[in-house]
CSV table of C-alpha atoms in Angstrom, one decimal:
chain,number,residue,atom,x,y,z
A,1,UNK,CA,0.0,0.0,0.0
A,2,UNK,CA,2.9,2.4,0.7
A,3,UNK,CA,5.4,0.9,-1.7
A,4,UNK,CA,5.9,4.2,-3.5
A,5,UNK,CA,6.9,5.9,-0.2
A,6,UNK,CA,10.2,6.1,1.5
A,7,UNK,CA,10.9,6.5,5.3
A,8,UNK,CA,14.2,7.6,6.8
A,9,UNK,CA,14.1,6.2,10.3
A,10,UNK,CA,16.5,7.8,12.9
A,11,UNK,CA,14.8,6.3,15.9
A,12,UNK,CA,16.4,4.2,18.6
A,13,UNK,CA,14.7,1.9,21.2
A,14,UNK,CA,12.2,4.7,21.9
A,15,UNK,CA,10.4,4.8,18.6
A,16,UNK,CA,11.0,1.6,16.6
A,17,UNK,CA,7.4,0.6,16.3
A,18,UNK,CA,6.5,3.5,14.0
A,19,UNK,CA,8.9,2.4,11.3
A,20,UNK,CA,7.9,-1.2,11.6
A,21,UNK,CA,4.2,-0.3,11.0
A,22,UNK,CA,5.0,1.8,8.0
A,23,UNK,CA,7.3,-0.9,6.7
A,24,UNK,CA,4.6,-3.6,7.2
A,25,UNK,CA,2.4,-1.4,5.1
A,26,UNK,CA,4.9,-1.5,2.3
A,27,UNK,CA,7.0,1.6,2.7
A,28,UNK,CA,10.7,1.5,1.9
A,29,UNK,CA,12.0,2.1,5.5
A,30,UNK,CA,15.7,2.9,5.7
A,31,UNK,CA,17.0,2.8,9.2
A,32,UNK,CA,19.9,5.2,9.6
A,33,UNK,CA,22.1,4.0,12.4
A,34,UNK,CA,25.3,5.4,13.9
A,35,UNK,CA,28.5,3.4,12.9
A,36,UNK,CA,28.5,0.4,15.1
A,37,UNK,CA,24.7,0.2,15.2
A,38,UNK,CA,21.7,1.5,17.0
A,39,UNK,CA,21.7,1.4,20.8
A,40,UNK,CA,18.5,-0.7,20.5
A,41,UNK,CA,20.8,-3.5,19.2
A,42,UNK,CA,22.4,-3.7,22.6
A,43,UNK,CA,19.1,-4.7,24.3
A,44,UNK,CA,18.7,-8.4,25.1
A,45,UNK,CA,17.7,-11.2,25.1
A,46,UNK,CA,19.9,-12.3,22.2
A,47,UNK,CA,19.5,-15.2,19.8
A,48,UNK,CA,21.3,-18.2,21.1
A,49,UNK,CA,22.4,-16.2,24.1
A,50,UNK,CA,25.2,-14.7,21.9
A,51,UNK,CA,25.5,-11.0,22.7
A,52,UNK,CA,25.9,-9.4,19.3
A,53,UNK,CA,24.3,-6.3,17.7
A,54,UNK,CA,22.9,-8.5,14.9
A,55,UNK,CA,21.3,-11.0,17.3
A,56,UNK,CA,19.3,-8.7,19.6
A,57,UNK,CA,15.7,-10.1,19.8
A,58,UNK,CA,14.5,-6.6,20.9
A,59,UNK,CA,15.9,-5.3,17.6
A,60,UNK,CA,14.4,-8.2,15.7
A,61,UNK,CA,11.0,-7.6,17.2
A,62,UNK,CA,10.6,-4.1,15.8
A,63,UNK,CA,12.7,-3.8,12.6
A,64,UNK,CA,11.5,-6.3,10.0
A,65,UNK,CA,10.8,-5.0,6.5
A,66,UNK,CA,13.6,-2.4,6.9
A,67,UNK,CA,17.0,-1.7,5.4
A,68,UNK,CA,20.0,-0.4,7.4
A,69,UNK,CA,22.6,2.1,6.5
A,70,UNK,CA,25.2,3.6,8.9
A,71,UNK,CA,25.9,7.3,8.9
A,72,UNK,CA,27.6,9.5,11.4
A,73,UNK,CA,25.4,12.6,11.3
A,74,UNK,CA,27.7,14.4,13.8
A,75,UNK,CA,30.2,15.1,11.0
A,76,UNK,CA,29.7,17.0,7.8
A,77,UNK,CA,30.2,14.1,5.3
A,78,UNK,CA,27.6,12.1,7.2
A,79,UNK,CA,25.2,15.0,7.3
A,80,UNK,CA,25.6,15.7,3.6
A,81,UNK,CA,24.9,12.0,2.8
A,82,UNK,CA,21.8,12.1,5.0
A,83,UNK,CA,20.6,15.3,3.3
A,84,UNK,CA,20.9,13.5,-0.1
A,85,UNK,CA,18.9,10.6,1.4
A,86,UNK,CA,16.2,12.9,2.7
A,87,UNK,CA,15.8,14.4,-0.8
A,88,UNK,CA,14.4,10.9,-1.8
A,89,UNK,CA,12.2,10.4,1.3
A,90,UNK,CA,8.6,11.1,2.1
A,91,UNK,CA,8.9,10.7,5.9
A,92,UNK,CA,11.6,11.4,8.5
A,93,UNK,CA,11.1,9.7,11.9
A,94,UNK,CA,13.3,10.5,14.9
A,95,UNK,CA,13.2,9.8,18.7
A,96,UNK,CA,15.9,12.2,19.8
A,97,UNK,CA,15.3,14.5,22.8
A,98,UNK,CA,14.2,18.0,21.7
A,99,UNK,CA,17.0,20.1,20.4
A,100,UNK,CA,19.7,17.4,20.2
A,101,UNK,CA,19.5,17.1,16.4
A,102,UNK,CA,19.8,20.8,15.8
A,103,UNK,CA,23.5,20.7,15.2
A,104,UNK,CA,22.9,18.1,12.5
A,105,UNK,CA,20.3,20.4,10.9
A,106,UNK,CA,17.5,18.0,11.8
A,107,UNK,CA,15.5,20.2,14.1
A,108,UNK,CA,11.9,20.6,12.9
A,109,UNK,CA,12.3,24.2,11.7
A,110,UNK,CA,15.4,23.4,9.6
A,111,UNK,CA,13.9,20.2,8.2
A,112,UNK,CA,10.8,22.1,7.2
A,113,UNK,CA,12.9,24.8,5.4
A,114,UNK,CA,15.2,22.4,3.6
A,115,UNK,CA,12.7,19.6,2.8
A,116,UNK,CA,9.2,21.3,2.6
A,117,UNK,CA,7.4,18.2,1.3
A,118,UNK,CA,8.8,15.9,4.0
A,119,UNK,CA,6.5,14.7,6.8
A,120,UNK,CA,8.8,14.9,9.9
A,121,UNK,CA,7.6,12.8,12.9
A,122,UNK,CA,9.3,13.3,16.3
A,123,UNK,CA,8.7,10.9,19.1
A,124,UNK,CA,9.8,12.2,22.5
A,125,UNK,CA,9.0,11.6,26.2
A,126,UNK,CA,7.0,14.8,26.9
A,127,UNK,CA,6.8,16.5,23.4
A,128,UNK,CA,8.8,19.2,21.8
A,129,UNK,CA,7.5,22.1,24.0
A,130,UNK,CA,6.6,22.8,27.6
A,131,UNK,CA,8.6,22.9,30.9
A,132,UNK,CA,9.2,19.1,30.8
A,133,UNK,CA,10.3,19.0,27.1
A,134,UNK,CA,13.9,18.4,28.0
A,135,UNK,CA,13.3,15.9,30.8
A,136,UNK,CA,14.5,12.4,30.6
A,137,UNK,CA,11.8,9.8,30.0
A,138,UNK,CA,12.4,6.2,30.9
A,139,UNK,CA,9.4,4.0,30.2
A,140,UNK,CA,8.6,3.7,33.9
A,141,UNK,CA,8.6,7.5,34.3
A,142,UNK,CA,6.3,7.9,31.3
A,143,UNK,CA,3.9,5.2,32.7
A,144,UNK,CA,3.8,7.1,35.9
A,145,UNK,CA,3.4,10.5,34.2
A,146,UNK,CA,0.7,9.1,32.0
A,147,UNK,CA,-1.2,7.4,34.8
A,148,UNK,CA,-1.4,3.6,34.4
A,149,UNK,CA,1.7,2.8,36.6
A,150,UNK,CA,-0.4,3.3,39.7
A,151,UNK,CA,-2.3,0.1,38.8
A,152,UNK,CA,0.6,-2.3,38.2
A,153,UNK,CA,2.1,-4.3,41.1
A,154,UNK,CA,1.1,-5.5,44.5
A,155,UNK,CA,-1.1,-3.4,46.8
A,156,UNK,CA,1.4,-3.3,49.7
A,157,UNK,CA,4.4,-2.4,47.6
A,158,UNK,CA,5.5,0.4,45.2
A,159,UNK,CA,4.2,0.0,41.6
A,160,UNK,CA,6.3,-1.9,39.1
A,161,UNK,CA,7.1,-1.3,35.4
A,162,UNK,CA,5.8,-3.5,32.7
A,163,UNK,CA,8.2,-5.9,31.0
A,164,UNK,CA,7.9,-4.2,27.7
A,165,UNK,CA,8.3,-0.4,26.9
A,166,UNK,CA,4.6,0.1,26.8
A,167,UNK,CA,4.6,3.9,26.8
A,168,UNK,CA,7.1,4.1,23.9
A,169,UNK,CA,5.0,1.5,22.0
A,170,UNK,CA,1.9,3.6,22.4
A,171,UNK,CA,3.9,6.6,21.1
A,172,UNK,CA,5.3,4.6,18.2
A,173,UNK,CA,1.8,3.5,17.1
A,174,UNK,CA,0.4,7.0,17.4
A,175,UNK,CA,3.4,8.3,15.4
A,176,UNK,CA,2.5,5.9,12.6
A,177,UNK,CA,-1.1,7.2,12.6
A,178,UNK,CA,0.1,10.8,12.7
A,179,UNK,CA,2.4,10.1,9.8
A,180,UNK,CA,-0.4,8.8,7.7
A,181,UNK,CA,-2.7,11.7,8.5
A,182,UNK,CA,0.0,14.2,7.6
A,183,UNK,CA,0.6,12.3,4.4
A,184,UNK,CA,-3.1,12.5,3.5
A,185,UNK,CA,-3.0,16.2,4.1
A,186,UNK,CA,0.1,16.5,1.9
A,187,UNK,CA,-1.6,14.8,-0.9
A,188,UNK,CA,-4.0,17.7,-1.1
A,189,UNK,CA,-1.7,20.6,-0.1
A,190,UNK,CA,1.6,19.4,-1.4
A,191,UNK,CA,3.2,20.4,1.8
A,192,UNK,CA,4.7,18.3,4.6
A,193,UNK,CA,4.5,19.2,8.3
A,194,UNK,CA,6.0,18.3,11.6
A,195,UNK,CA,4.2,15.7,13.8
A,196,UNK,CA,5.0,16.1,17.5
A,197,UNK,CA,4.2,12.9,19.5
A,198,UNK,CA,4.5,12.9,23.3
A,199,UNK,CA,4.8,9.4,24.8
A,200,UNK,CA,3.3,10.8,28.1
A,201,UNK,CA,0.2,11.9,26.2
A,202,UNK,CA,0.0,8.7,24.1
A,203,UNK,CA,-0.1,6.5,27.2
A,204,UNK,CA,-2.5,8.8,29.0
A,205,UNK,CA,-5.0,8.7,26.1
A,206,UNK,CA,-4.9,4.9,26.1
A,207,UNK,CA,-5.9,4.7,29.7
A,208,UNK,CA,-7.9,7.9,30.1
A,209,UNK,CA,-10.9,6.3,31.8
A,210,UNK,CA,-9.0,5.6,35.0
A,211,UNK,CA,-7.6,9.1,35.0
A,212,UNK,CA,-11.0,10.7,34.7
A,213,UNK,CA,-12.9,8.3,37.0
A,214,UNK,CA,-12.2,10.1,40.3
A,215,UNK,CA,-13.4,13.4,38.9
A,216,UNK,CA,-16.8,11.8,38.4
A,217,UNK,CA,-17.0,10.4,41.9
A,218,UNK,CA,-16.4,6.8,40.6
A,219,UNK,CA,-14.9,4.4,43.2
A,220,UNK,CA,-11.1,4.8,43.3
A,221,UNK,CA,-9.3,2.0,41.5
A,222,UNK,CA,-6.2,0.7,43.1
A,223,UNK,CA,-3.6,-1.9,42.2
A,224,UNK,CA,-3.9,-5.4,43.6
A,225,UNK,CA,-2.0,-8.3,42.1
A,226,UNK,CA,-4.3,-10.7,40.2
A,227,UNK,CA,-7.2,-8.2,40.5
A,228,UNK,CA,-8.1,-4.8,41.6
A,229,UNK,CA,-9.4,-2.9,44.6
A,230,UNK,CA,-12.4,-0.7,44.7
A,231,UNK,CA,-12.7,1.0,48.0
A,232,UNK,CA,-12.6,-1.7,50.6
A,233,UNK,CA,-13.6,-4.4,48.1
A,234,UNK,CA,-10.8,-6.5,46.7
A,235,UNK,CA,-11.8,-8.0,43.4
A,236,UNK,CA,-10.0,-11.1,42.3
A,237,UNK,CA,-9.7,-11.8,38.6
A,238,UNK,CA,-7.1,-14.5,38.5
A,239,UNK,CA,-7.9,-18.0,39.9
A,240,UNK,CA,-5.9,-21.3,40.0
A,241,UNK,CA,-6.6,-24.2,37.6
A,242,UNK,CA,-5.3,-27.7,37.8
A,243,UNK,CA,-2.8,-27.0,35.1
A,244,UNK,CA,-2.2,-23.2,35.4
A,245,UNK,CA,-4.5,-20.3,35.9
A,246,UNK,CA,-7.7,-18.8,34.5
A,247,UNK,CA,-9.1,-15.3,34.4
A,248,UNK,CA,-12.6,-15.0,35.7
A,249,UNK,CA,-14.6,-11.7,35.6
A,250,UNK,CA,-16.4,-12.3,38.9
A,251,UNK,CA,-18.2,-8.9,39.1
A,252,UNK,CA,-21.7,-7.7,39.6
A,253,UNK,CA,-24.4,-5.5,38.4
A,254,UNK,CA,-27.0,-5.8,35.6
A,255,UNK,CA,-24.4,-6.4,32.9
A,256,UNK,CA,-21.9,-8.8,34.6
A,257,UNK,CA,-24.0,-10.2,37.5
A,258,UNK,CA,-25.9,-12.8,35.4
A,259,UNK,CA,-22.5,-14.3,34.4
A,260,UNK,CA,-21.5,-14.5,38.1
A,261,UNK,CA,-24.9,-16.1,38.9
A,262,UNK,CA,-24.4,-18.8,36.2
A,263,UNK,CA,-20.9,-19.5,37.6
A,264,UNK,CA,-22.3,-20.1,41.1
A,265,UNK,CA,-25.1,-22.2,39.7
A,266,UNK,CA,-22.5,-24.5,38.1
A,267,UNK,CA,-20.4,-24.7,41.3
A,268,UNK,CA,-23.6,-25.6,43.2
A,269,UNK,CA,-24.5,-28.3,40.7
A,270,UNK,CA,-21.0,-29.8,41.2
A,271,UNK,CA,-21.4,-29.7,45.0
A,272,UNK,CA,-18.9,-26.8,45.4
A,273,UNK,CA,-21.3,-24.6,47.4
A,274,UNK,CA,-24.6,-24.6,49.2
A,275,UNK,CA,-27.8,-23.1,47.9
A,276,UNK,CA,-27.6,-20.0,50.0
A,277,UNK,CA,-24.3,-19.1,48.4
A,278,UNK,CA,-25.7,-19.8,44.9
A,279,UNK,CA,-28.7,-17.6,45.5
A,280,UNK,CA,-27.0,-14.4,46.6
A,281,UNK,CA,-28.2,-11.3,44.8
A,282,UNK,CA,-25.4,-11.1,42.3
A,283,UNK,CA,-26.9,-8.1,40.5
A,284,UNK,CA,-26.8,-6.0,43.6
A,285,UNK,CA,-23.8,-7.6,45.3
A,286,UNK,CA,-21.6,-4.5,44.9
A,287,UNK,CA,-24.2,-2.4,46.7
A,288,UNK,CA,-24.5,-5.0,49.4
A,289,UNK,CA,-20.7,-5.0,50.0
A,290,UNK,CA,-20.4,-1.2,49.9
A,291,UNK,CA,-23.3,-0.8,52.3
A,292,UNK,CA,-22.0,-3.5,54.7
A,293,UNK,CA,-25.2,-5.5,54.2
A,294,UNK,CA,-22.9,-8.3,53.0
A,295,UNK,CA,-19.7,-8.6,55.2
A,296,UNK,CA,-16.5,-8.5,53.3
A,297,UNK,CA,-15.5,-11.7,55.1
A,298,UNK,CA,-18.3,-13.4,53.3
A,299,UNK,CA,-17.1,-12.1,49.9
A,300,UNK,CA,-13.7,-13.5,50.8
A,301,UNK,CA,-15.3,-16.9,51.6
A,302,UNK,CA,-17.1,-16.9,48.2
A,303,UNK,CA,-13.8,-16.2,46.3
A,304,UNK,CA,-12.2,-19.0,48.2
A,305,UNK,CA,-15.0,-21.3,47.1
A,306,UNK,CA,-14.5,-20.4,43.5
A,307,UNK,CA,-10.7,-20.8,43.8
A,308,UNK,CA,-11.1,-24.3,45.3
A,309,UNK,CA,-13.5,-25.2,42.5
A,310,UNK,CA,-11.3,-24.0,39.6
A,311,UNK,CA,-8.1,-25.5,41.2
A,312,UNK,CA,-9.6,-29.0,40.8
A,313,UNK,CA,-10.2,-28.6,37.0
A,314,UNK,CA,-7.9,-28.1,34.0
A,315,UNK,CA,-8.1,-25.0,31.9
A,316,UNK,CA,-9.7,-26.8,28.9
A,317,UNK,CA,-12.6,-28.1,31.1
A,318,UNK,CA,-13.2,-24.6,32.5
A,319,UNK,CA,-13.1,-23.0,29.1
A,320,UNK,CA,-15.5,-25.6,27.7
A,321,UNK,CA,-17.9,-25.0,30.5
A,322,UNK,CA,-17.6,-21.2,29.9
A,323,UNK,CA,-18.6,-21.6,26.3
A,324,UNK,CA,-21.4,-24.0,27.0
A,325,UNK,CA,-22.8,-22.1,30.0
A,326,UNK,CA,-22.0,-18.5,29.1
A,327,UNK,CA,-19.4,-17.9,31.8
A,328,UNK,CA,-16.7,-15.2,31.8
A,329,UNK,CA,-13.8,-17.6,32.2
A,330,UNK,CA,-10.7,-17.5,30.0
A,331,UNK,CA,-7.5,-19.6,30.3
A,332,UNK,CA,-4.2,-17.9,31.0
A,333,UNK,CA,-2.0,-19.3,28.2
A,334,UNK,CA,1.6,-20.2,28.5
A,335,UNK,CA,4.1,-19.1,25.8
A,336,UNK,CA,4.0,-22.6,24.3
A,337,UNK,CA,0.2,-22.5,24.2
A,338,UNK,CA,0.2,-19.2,22.4
A,339,UNK,CA,2.7,-20.6,19.8
A,340,UNK,CA,0.4,-23.6,19.3
A,341,UNK,CA,-2.8,-21.7,19.2
A,342,UNK,CA,-5.2,-23.1,16.6
A,343,UNK,CA,-6.8,-19.6,16.3
A,344,UNK,CA,-3.5,-17.9,15.5
A,345,UNK,CA,-2.6,-20.7,13.2
A,346,UNK,CA,-5.8,-20.4,11.3
A,347,UNK,CA,-5.1,-16.7,10.8
A,348,UNK,CA,-1.5,-17.4,9.7
A,349,UNK,CA,-0.4,-15.1,12.5
A,350,UNK,CA,3.1,-16.5,12.9
A,351,UNK,CA,5.2,-15.7,9.8
A,352,UNK,CA,8.5,-17.5,9.1
A,353,UNK,CA,11.4,-15.3,8.0
A,354,UNK,CA,14.7,-16.8,6.8
A,355,UNK,CA,17.9,-15.7,8.5
A,356,UNK,CA,20.5,-17.0,6.0
A,357,UNK,CA,23.3,-15.5,8.0
A,358,UNK,CA,22.4,-17.8,10.8
A,359,UNK,CA,21.2,-20.7,8.7
A,360,UNK,CA,17.8,-20.8,10.4
A,361,UNK,CA,14.2,-19.7,10.1
A,362,UNK,CA,12.5,-17.6,12.8
A,363,UNK,CA,8.8,-17.3,13.5
A,364,UNK,CA,7.7,-13.7,13.8
A,365,UNK,CA,4.5,-12.2,15.1
A,366,UNK,CA,2.0,-11.4,12.3
A,367,UNK,CA,0.2,-8.4,11.0
A,368,UNK,CA,-1.5,-5.9,13.2
A,369,UNK,CA,-4.5,-6.0,10.8
A,370,UNK,CA,-5.6,-8.1,7.8
A,371,UNK,CA,-6.2,-6.1,4.6
A,372,UNK,CA,-8.4,-8.0,2.2
A,373,UNK,CA,-7.1,-6.5,-1.0
A,374,UNK,CA,-3.5,-5.8,0.1
A,375,UNK,CA,-2.3,-8.3,2.7
A,376,UNK,CA,0.7,-7.3,4.7
A,377,UNK,CA,3.9,-9.3,3.8
A,378,UNK,CA,7.1,-9.8,5.6
A,379,UNK,CA,9.6,-8.9,2.9
A,380,UNK,CA,12.8,-8.7,4.9
A,381,UNK,CA,14.2,-10.0,8.1
A,382,UNK,CA,15.6,-7.3,10.4
A,383,UNK,CA,18.7,-5.9,8.9
A,384,UNK,CA,22.3,-6.4,10.1
A,385,UNK,CA,24.2,-3.3,11.0
A,386,UNK,CA,24.8,-1.2,7.9
A,387,UNK,CA,23.8,-4.1,5.7
A,388,UNK,CA,22.4,-1.9,2.9
A,389,UNK,CA,24.9,1.0,3.2
A,390,UNK,CA,26.5,0.3,-0.2
A,391,UNK,CA,23.2,-0.6,-1.8
A,392,UNK,CA,21.4,2.6,-0.8
A,393,UNK,CA,24.2,5.3,-0.6
A,394,UNK,CA,26.3,4.0,-3.5
A,395,UNK,CA,23.8,2.1,-5.7
A,396,UNK,CA,20.8,4.4,-5.3
A,397,UNK,CA,22.2,7.8,-4.5
A,398,UNK,CA,25.5,7.5,-6.4
A,399,UNK,CA,27.6,8.5,-3.5
A,400,UNK,CA,31.3,7.4,-3.1
A,401,UNK,CA,30.8,5.1,-0.2
A,402,UNK,CA,34.5,4.1,-0.1
A,403,UNK,CA,35.4,7.8,0.5
A,404,UNK,CA,32.7,8.1,3.1
A,405,UNK,CA,34.0,5.0,4.8
A,406,UNK,CA,37.6,6.3,4.7
A,407,UNK,CA,36.4,9.5,6.3
A,408,UNK,CA,34.6,7.7,9.1
A,409,UNK,CA,31.2,8.8,8.0
A,410,UNK,CA,29.7,5.3,7.6
């Protein structure tokens, strides 16, 4: 779909997803890395546990369908080569802190003046402007600044970060959307523009309901491992199974309460609880707890009843009953179960990519969407450091790569 468009990608570990999305859509994404490779290549784990810039699984996860050239944009020959490359590009994507690319002539104002048709997308922690524009932004900081960090972790300890850079991933996805919107505008106006993406704002928008809830007098939501806490009520969402765990939405009210009642009916049928437990008012149960008509100790007993019931059954049996009885039970899958998922297999989600340099084939996650007329294809494995420097700079731009290399620019 975007095969006629070229992206020059200067991002590091803070913005890789944008280029991958554009590359998956068919764009020619050229990742410009410093000599020696992107800092993202130093992030593990590594294929075969061999620490090498071409074996970083983090790099592999976000750079398929791209080419790699190396350029030292801190020195004039590298900057001149990059300027030539930008003349052939439709998008420039960077993730450098505001102001740090000015010496290389890559600040938004200079880029707009020298390449007026270019869509320039900047992905930063707090945006290009404002009192925090220059602040450092590790993912844990951004999750805190954006709001959702308060919900991750145990109730009696400080919050913990997510295992993946969630804030930067939100920003990368928003950057790809922003790039496409700016491209659409350029098709009518003929002019590019700067797209300023703040990771703090991206992650806040993705979880805004929690941020706004208190302002509307909704019960305060607090973190609780395996569930959540609303006021004094601790809601458990994760329960044991005979062979792992299952997630159960054991909540109440007119929408969810009927599911909880059907669950308790099944447990009663199997001898797991008495009739009085089965027949509680599951539609009004939240009000009963919050008004102290139902003691919290009784709610804790009911959760223990459910846990004892699920712990005696395998995940497959619990899922089958959920489908047959209309229950809100879902198995918690292991990595192996995800890889073997019949659903993902039917949708051809896992895509093989050859790594001839390693003599192996690797399964990669599939498309973020299925396009009926233009299915997304994995054209390239993630590039090795500078793998396409000669091909792009020499073959396509006609630059003297040998001289650039001798001058330390590539």
